[in-house]
Every structure is written in structure tokens, then in C-alpha cells.
mmCIF file of N, CA and C in Angstrom:
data_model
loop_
_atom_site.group_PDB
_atom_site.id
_atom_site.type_symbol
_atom_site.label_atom_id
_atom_site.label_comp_id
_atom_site.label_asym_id
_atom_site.label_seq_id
_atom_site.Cartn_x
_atom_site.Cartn_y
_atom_site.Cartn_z
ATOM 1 N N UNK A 66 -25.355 -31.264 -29.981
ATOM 2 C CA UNK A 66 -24.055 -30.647 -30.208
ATOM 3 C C UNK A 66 -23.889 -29.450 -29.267
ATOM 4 N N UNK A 67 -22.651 -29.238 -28.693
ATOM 5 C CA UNK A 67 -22.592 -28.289 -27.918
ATOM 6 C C UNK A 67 -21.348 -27.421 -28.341
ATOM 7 N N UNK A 68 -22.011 -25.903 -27.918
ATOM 8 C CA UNK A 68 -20.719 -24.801 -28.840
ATOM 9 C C UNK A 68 -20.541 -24.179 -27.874
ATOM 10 N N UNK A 69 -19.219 -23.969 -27.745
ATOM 11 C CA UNK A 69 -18.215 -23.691 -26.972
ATOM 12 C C UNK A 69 -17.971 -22.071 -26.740
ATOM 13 N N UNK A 70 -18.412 -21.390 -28.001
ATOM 14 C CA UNK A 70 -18.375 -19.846 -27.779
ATOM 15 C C UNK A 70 -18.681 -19.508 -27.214
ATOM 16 N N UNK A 71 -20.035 -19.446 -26.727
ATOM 17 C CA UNK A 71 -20.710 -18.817 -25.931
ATOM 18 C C UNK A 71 -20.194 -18.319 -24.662
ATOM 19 N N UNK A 72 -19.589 -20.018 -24.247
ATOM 20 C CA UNK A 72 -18.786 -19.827 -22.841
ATOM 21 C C UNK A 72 -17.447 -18.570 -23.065
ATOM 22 N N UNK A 73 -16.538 -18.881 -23.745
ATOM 23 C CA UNK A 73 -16.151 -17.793 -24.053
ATOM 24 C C UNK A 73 -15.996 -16.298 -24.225
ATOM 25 N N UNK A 74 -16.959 -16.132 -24.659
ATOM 26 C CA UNK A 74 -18.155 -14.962 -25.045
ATOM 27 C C UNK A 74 -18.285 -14.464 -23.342
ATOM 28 N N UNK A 75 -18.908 -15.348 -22.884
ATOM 29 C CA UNK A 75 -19.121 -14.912 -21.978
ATOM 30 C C UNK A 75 -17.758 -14.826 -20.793
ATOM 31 N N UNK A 76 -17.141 -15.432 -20.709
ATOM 32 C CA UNK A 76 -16.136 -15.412 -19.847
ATOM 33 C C UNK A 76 -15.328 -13.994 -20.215
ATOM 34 N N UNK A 77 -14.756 -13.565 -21.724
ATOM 35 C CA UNK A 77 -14.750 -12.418 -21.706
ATOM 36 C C UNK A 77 -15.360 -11.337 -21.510
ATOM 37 N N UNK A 78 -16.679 -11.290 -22.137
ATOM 38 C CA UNK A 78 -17.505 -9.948 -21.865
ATOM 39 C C UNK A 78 -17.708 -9.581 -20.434
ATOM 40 N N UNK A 79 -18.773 -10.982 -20.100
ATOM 41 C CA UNK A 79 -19.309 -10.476 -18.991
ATOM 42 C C UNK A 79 -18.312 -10.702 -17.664
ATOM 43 N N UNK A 80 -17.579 -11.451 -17.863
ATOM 44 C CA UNK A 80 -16.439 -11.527 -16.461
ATOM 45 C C UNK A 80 -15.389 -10.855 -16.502
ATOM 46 N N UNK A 81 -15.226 -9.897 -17.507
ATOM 47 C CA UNK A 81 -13.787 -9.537 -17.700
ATOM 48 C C UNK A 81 -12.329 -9.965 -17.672
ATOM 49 N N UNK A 82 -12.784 -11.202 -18.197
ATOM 50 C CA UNK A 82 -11.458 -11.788 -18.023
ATOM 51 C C UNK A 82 -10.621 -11.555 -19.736
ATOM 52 N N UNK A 83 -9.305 -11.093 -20.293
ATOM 53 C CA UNK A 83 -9.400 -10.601 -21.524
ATOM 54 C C UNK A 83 -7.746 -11.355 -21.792
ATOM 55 N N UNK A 84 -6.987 -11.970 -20.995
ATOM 56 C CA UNK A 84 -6.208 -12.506 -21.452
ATOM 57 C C UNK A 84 -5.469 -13.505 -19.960
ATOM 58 N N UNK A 85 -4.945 -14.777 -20.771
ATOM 59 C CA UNK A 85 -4.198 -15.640 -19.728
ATOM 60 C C UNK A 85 -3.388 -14.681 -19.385
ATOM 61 N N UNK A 86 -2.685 -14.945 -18.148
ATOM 62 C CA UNK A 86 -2.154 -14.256 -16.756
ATOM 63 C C UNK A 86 -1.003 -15.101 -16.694
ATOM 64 N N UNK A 87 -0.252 -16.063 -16.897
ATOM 65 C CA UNK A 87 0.275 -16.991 -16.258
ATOM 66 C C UNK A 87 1.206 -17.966 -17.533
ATOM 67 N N UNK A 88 2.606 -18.340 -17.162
ATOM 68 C CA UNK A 88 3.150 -18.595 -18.735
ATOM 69 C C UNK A 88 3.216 -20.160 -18.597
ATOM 70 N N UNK A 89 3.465 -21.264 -19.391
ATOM 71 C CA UNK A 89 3.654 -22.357 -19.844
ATOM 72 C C UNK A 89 2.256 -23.566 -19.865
ATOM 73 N N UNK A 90 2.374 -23.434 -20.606
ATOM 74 C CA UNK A 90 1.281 -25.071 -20.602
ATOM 75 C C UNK A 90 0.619 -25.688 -19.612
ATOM 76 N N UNK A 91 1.476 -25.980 -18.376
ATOM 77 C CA UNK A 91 0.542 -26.567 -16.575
ATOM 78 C C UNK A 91 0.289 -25.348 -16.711
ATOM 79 N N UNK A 92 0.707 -24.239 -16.683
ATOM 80 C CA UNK A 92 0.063 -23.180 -15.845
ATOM 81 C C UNK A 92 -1.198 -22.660 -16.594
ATOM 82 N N UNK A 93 -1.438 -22.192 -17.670
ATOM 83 C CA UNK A 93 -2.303 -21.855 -18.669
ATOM 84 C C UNK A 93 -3.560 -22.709 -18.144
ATOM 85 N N UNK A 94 -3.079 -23.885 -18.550
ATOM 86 C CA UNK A 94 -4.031 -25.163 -18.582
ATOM 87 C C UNK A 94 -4.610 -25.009 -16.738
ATOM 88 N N UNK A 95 -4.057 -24.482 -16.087
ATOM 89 C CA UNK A 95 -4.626 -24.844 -14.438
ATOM 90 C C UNK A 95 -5.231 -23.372 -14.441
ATOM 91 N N UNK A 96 -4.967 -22.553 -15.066
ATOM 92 C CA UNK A 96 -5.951 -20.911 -15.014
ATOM 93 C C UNK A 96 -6.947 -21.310 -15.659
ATOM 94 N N UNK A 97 -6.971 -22.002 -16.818
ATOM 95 C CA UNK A 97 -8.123 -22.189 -17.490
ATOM 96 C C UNK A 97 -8.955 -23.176 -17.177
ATOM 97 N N UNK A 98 -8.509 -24.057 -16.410
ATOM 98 C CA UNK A 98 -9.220 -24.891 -15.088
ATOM 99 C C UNK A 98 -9.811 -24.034 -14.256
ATOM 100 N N UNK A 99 -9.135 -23.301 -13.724
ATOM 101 C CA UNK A 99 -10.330 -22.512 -12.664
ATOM 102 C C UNK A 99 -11.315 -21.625 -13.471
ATOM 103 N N UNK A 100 -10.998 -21.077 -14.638
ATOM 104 C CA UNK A 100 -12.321 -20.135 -15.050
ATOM 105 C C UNK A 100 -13.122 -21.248 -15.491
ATOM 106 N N UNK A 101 -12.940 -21.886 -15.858
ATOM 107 C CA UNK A 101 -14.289 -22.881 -16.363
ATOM 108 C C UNK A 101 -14.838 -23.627 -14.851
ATOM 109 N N UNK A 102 -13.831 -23.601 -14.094
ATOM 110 C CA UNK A 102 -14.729 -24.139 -12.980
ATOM 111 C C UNK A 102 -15.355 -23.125 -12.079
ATOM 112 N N UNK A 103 -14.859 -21.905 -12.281
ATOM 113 C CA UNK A 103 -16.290 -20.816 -12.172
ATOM 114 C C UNK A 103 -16.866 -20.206 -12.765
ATOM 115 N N UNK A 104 -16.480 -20.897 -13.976
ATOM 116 C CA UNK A 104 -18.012 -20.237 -14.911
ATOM 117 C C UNK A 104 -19.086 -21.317 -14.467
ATOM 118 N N UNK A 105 -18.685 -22.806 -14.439
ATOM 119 C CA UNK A 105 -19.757 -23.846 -14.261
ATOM 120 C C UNK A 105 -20.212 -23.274 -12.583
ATOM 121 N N UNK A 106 -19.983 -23.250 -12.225
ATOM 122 C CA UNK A 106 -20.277 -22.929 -10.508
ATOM 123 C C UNK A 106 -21.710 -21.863 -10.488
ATOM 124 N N UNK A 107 -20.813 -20.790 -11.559
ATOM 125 C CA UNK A 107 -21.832 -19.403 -11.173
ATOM 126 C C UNK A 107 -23.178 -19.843 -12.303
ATOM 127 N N UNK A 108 -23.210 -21.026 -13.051
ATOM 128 C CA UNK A 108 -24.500 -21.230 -14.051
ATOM 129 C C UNK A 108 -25.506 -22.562 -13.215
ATOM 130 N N UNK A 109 -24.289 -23.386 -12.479
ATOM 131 C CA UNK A 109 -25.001 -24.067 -11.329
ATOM 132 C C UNK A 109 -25.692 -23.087 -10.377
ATOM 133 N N UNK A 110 -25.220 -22.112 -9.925
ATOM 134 C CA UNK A 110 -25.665 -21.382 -8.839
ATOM 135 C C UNK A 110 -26.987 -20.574 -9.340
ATOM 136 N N UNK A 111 -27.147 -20.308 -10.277
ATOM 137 C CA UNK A 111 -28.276 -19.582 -11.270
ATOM 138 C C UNK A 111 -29.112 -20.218 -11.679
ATOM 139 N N UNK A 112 -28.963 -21.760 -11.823
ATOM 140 C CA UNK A 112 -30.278 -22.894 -12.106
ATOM 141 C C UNK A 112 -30.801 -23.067 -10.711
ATOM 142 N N UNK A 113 -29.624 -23.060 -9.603
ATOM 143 C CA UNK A 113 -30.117 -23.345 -8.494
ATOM 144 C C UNK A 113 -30.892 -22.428 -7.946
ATOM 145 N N UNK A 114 -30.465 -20.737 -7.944
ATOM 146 C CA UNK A 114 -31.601 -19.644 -7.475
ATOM 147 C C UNK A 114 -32.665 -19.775 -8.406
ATOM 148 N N UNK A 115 -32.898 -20.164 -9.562
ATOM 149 C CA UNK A 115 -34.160 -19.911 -10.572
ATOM 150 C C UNK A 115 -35.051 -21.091 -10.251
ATOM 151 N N UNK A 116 -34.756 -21.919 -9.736
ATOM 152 C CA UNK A 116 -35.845 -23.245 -9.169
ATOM 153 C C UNK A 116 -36.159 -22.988 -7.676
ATOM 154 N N UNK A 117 -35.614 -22.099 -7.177
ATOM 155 C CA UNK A 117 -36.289 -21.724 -5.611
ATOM 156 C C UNK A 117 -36.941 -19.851 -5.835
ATOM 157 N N UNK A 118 -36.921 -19.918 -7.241
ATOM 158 C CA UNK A 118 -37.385 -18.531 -6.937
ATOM 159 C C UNK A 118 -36.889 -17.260 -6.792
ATOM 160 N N UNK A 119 -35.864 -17.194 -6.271
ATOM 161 C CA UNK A 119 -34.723 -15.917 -6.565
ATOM 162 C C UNK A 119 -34.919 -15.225 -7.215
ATOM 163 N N UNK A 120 -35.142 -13.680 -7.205
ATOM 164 C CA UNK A 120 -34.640 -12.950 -8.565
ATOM 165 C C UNK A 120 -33.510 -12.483 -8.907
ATOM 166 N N UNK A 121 -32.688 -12.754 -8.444
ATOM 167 C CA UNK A 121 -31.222 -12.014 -8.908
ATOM 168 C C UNK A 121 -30.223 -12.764 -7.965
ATOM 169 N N UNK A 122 -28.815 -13.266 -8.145
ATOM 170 C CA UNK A 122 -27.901 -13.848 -6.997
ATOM 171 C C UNK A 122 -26.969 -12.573 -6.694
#
């Protein structure tokens, strides 16, 4: 099972993101397309530095 808060959680706290920007339904829905497609990006990018060793990106 997978819970959804977290992402959340985190998209507010730690990214500062604290409210949609943008009015109607396509639009909402295409902002909230891009934060989830950089939240997935920056947790890809963090599995990817932690298997070569990285300490910090």
C-alpha cells in the first residue's frame, strides 16, 4: 500500500510550495503535474547519487 502524504508533506515543507498558483481544472491539474514530476525527478536523482556514493546533491 502506498500513502500519499508523505509526498505532500514533503512538497510543502521541504519545497515550499504552500498553495496552487494557477485557476481552473487543466491548469491546476498541469501545476500539479509538474510538482510531482519534480518531486519524482529530485527522489530519482537521490537513489541515483546514493548508489554511486555521493554525499549530498
Amino acid at each position: 500500500m502506498i500513502e500519499p502524504e508523505p509526498v505532500f508533506g514533503d512538497i510543502k515543507n521541504n519545497r515550499g510550495f504552500k498553495r496552487i498558483l494557477l485557476q481552473g481544472l487543466p491548469n491546476v491539474g498541469l501545476e500539479v503535474g509538474w510538482l510531482s514530476l519534480a518531486h519524482n525527478l529530485l527522489k530519482k536523482a537521490a537513489v541515483d547519487a546514493k548508489s554511486k556514493g555521493v554525499k549530498h546533491l
